[in-house]
Coordinates of C-alpha atoms in Angstrom, one line a residue:
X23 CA -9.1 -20.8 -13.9
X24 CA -5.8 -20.2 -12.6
X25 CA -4.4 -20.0 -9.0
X26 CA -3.2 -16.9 -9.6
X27 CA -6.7 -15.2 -11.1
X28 CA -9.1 -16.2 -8.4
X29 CA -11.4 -14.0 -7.2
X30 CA -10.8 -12.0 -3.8
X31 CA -13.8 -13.8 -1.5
X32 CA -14.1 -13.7 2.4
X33 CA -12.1 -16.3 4.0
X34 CA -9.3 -16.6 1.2
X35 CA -5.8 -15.7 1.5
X36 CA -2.4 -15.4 -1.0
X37 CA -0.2 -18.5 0.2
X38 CA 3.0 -18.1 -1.8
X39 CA 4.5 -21.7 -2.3
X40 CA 8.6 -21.4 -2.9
X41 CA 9.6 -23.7 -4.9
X42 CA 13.0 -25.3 -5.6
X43 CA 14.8 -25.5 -8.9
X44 CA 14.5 -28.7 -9.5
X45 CA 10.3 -28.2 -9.7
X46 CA 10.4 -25.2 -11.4
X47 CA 9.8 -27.2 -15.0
X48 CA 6.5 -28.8 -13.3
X49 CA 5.6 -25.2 -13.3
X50 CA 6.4 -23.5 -15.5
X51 CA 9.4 -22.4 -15.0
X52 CA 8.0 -20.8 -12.0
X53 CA 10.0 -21.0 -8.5
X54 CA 7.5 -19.3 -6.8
X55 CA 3.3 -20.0 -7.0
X56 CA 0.4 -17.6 -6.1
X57 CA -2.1 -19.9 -4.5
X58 CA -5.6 -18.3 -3.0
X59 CA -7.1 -21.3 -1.8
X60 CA -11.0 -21.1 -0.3
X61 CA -10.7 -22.4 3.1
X62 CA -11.8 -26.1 3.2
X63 CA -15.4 -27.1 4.7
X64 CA -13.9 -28.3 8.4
X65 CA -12.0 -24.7 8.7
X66 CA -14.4 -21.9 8.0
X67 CA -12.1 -18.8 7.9
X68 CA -9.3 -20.8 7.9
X69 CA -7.2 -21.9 5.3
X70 CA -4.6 -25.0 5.7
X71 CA -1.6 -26.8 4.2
X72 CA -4.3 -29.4 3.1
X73 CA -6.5 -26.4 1.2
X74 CA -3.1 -25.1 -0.3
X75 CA -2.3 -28.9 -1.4
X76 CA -5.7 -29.8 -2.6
X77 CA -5.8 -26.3 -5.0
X78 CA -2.0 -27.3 -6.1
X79 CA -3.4 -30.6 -7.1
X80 CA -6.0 -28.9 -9.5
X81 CA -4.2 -25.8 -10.8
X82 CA -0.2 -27.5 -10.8
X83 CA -1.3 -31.3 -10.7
X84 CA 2.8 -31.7 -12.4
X85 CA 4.0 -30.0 -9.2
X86 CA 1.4 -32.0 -6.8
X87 CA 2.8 -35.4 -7.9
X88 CA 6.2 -34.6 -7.0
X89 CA 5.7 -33.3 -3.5
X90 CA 2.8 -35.8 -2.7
X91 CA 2.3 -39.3 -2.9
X92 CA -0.5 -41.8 -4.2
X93 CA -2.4 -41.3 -0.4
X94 CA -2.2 -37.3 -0.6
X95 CA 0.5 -37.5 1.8
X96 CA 3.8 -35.6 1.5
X97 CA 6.7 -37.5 -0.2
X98 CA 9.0 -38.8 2.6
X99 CA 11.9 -36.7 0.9
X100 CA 9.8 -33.3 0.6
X101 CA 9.5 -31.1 3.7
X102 CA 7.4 -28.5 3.7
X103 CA 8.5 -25.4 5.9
X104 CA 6.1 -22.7 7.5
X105 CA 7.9 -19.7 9.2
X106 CA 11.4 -22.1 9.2
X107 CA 9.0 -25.1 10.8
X108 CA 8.6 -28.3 9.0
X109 CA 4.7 -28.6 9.1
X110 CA 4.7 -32.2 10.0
X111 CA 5.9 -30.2 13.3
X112 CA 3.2 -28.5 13.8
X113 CA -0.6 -29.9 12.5
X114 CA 0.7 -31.4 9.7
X115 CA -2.5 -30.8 6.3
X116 CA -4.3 -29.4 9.6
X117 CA -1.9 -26.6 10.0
X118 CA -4.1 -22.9 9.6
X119 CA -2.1 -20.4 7.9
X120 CA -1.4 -17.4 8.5
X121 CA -2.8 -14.0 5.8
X122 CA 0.1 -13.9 3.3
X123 CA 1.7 -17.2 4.4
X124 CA 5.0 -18.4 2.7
X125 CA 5.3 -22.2 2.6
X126 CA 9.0 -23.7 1.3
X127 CA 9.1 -27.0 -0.6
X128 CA 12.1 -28.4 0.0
X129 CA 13.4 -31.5 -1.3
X130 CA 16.0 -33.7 0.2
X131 CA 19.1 -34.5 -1.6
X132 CA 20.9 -37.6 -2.0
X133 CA 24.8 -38.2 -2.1
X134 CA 28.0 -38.6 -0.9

C-alpha cells in the first residue's frame, strides 16, 4: 500500500517531506511526498522523524538510501529541516512532530 492511501487511524498524521530536485527521480518524479506514518511503539500519539524515516524506507526505499546511511542514520551531507530547524538540533529521529508537519531534505552541495 502506498504512503499516500493509508487509512486515517487515531494517532496518525500527514507529514509532507519536501524534496529537492536532485531526489525527485528516486520518486518519482515527485518533489514533494505524502507520508501518514502510525506513531512508533515508544511514542503513543506521537509521531517522529524516525516513524517518517522508517515508513520512507518501506514505501520510497530509492529515496531512503539517499538521505540515510547503512546504520539508519542521516547522510552527513543531508539535513533535514523542521520549521527552518535542522533536526539534529532538536531530538534528532526522536523529534515529535507536529499535525501537518513539513520536513525539508536538503542536500549539501559541493564546489568551488
Amino acid at each position: 500500500m502506498s504512503a499516500q492511501l493509508r487509512p486515517d487511524a487515531p494517532g496518525r498524521t500527514d507529514v509532507a517531506l519536501l524534496l529537492p530536485a536532485a531526489l525527485a527521480d528516486a520518486a518519482d518524479g515527485r518533489r514533494m511526498l505524502t507520508l501518514r506514518p502510525a506513531p512508533g511503539a515508544g511514542t503513543p500519539g506521537n509521531v517522529t522523524v524516525a516513524d517518517v524515516l522508517a515508513l520512507l524506507q518501506a514505501d520510497f526505499a530509492g529515496v531512503y538510501r539517499r538521505i540515510c546511511d547503512e546504520t539508519g542514520e542521516l547522510r552527513r551531507y543531508v539535513n533535514l529541516y523542521l520549521d527552518g530547524e535542522d533536526v539534529r538540533d532538536l531530538d534528532g529521529a526522536s523529534t515529535v512532530l507536529p499535525v501537518r508537519a513539513e520536513l525539508l531534505v536538503l542536500q549539501s552541495i559541493a564546489g568551488g
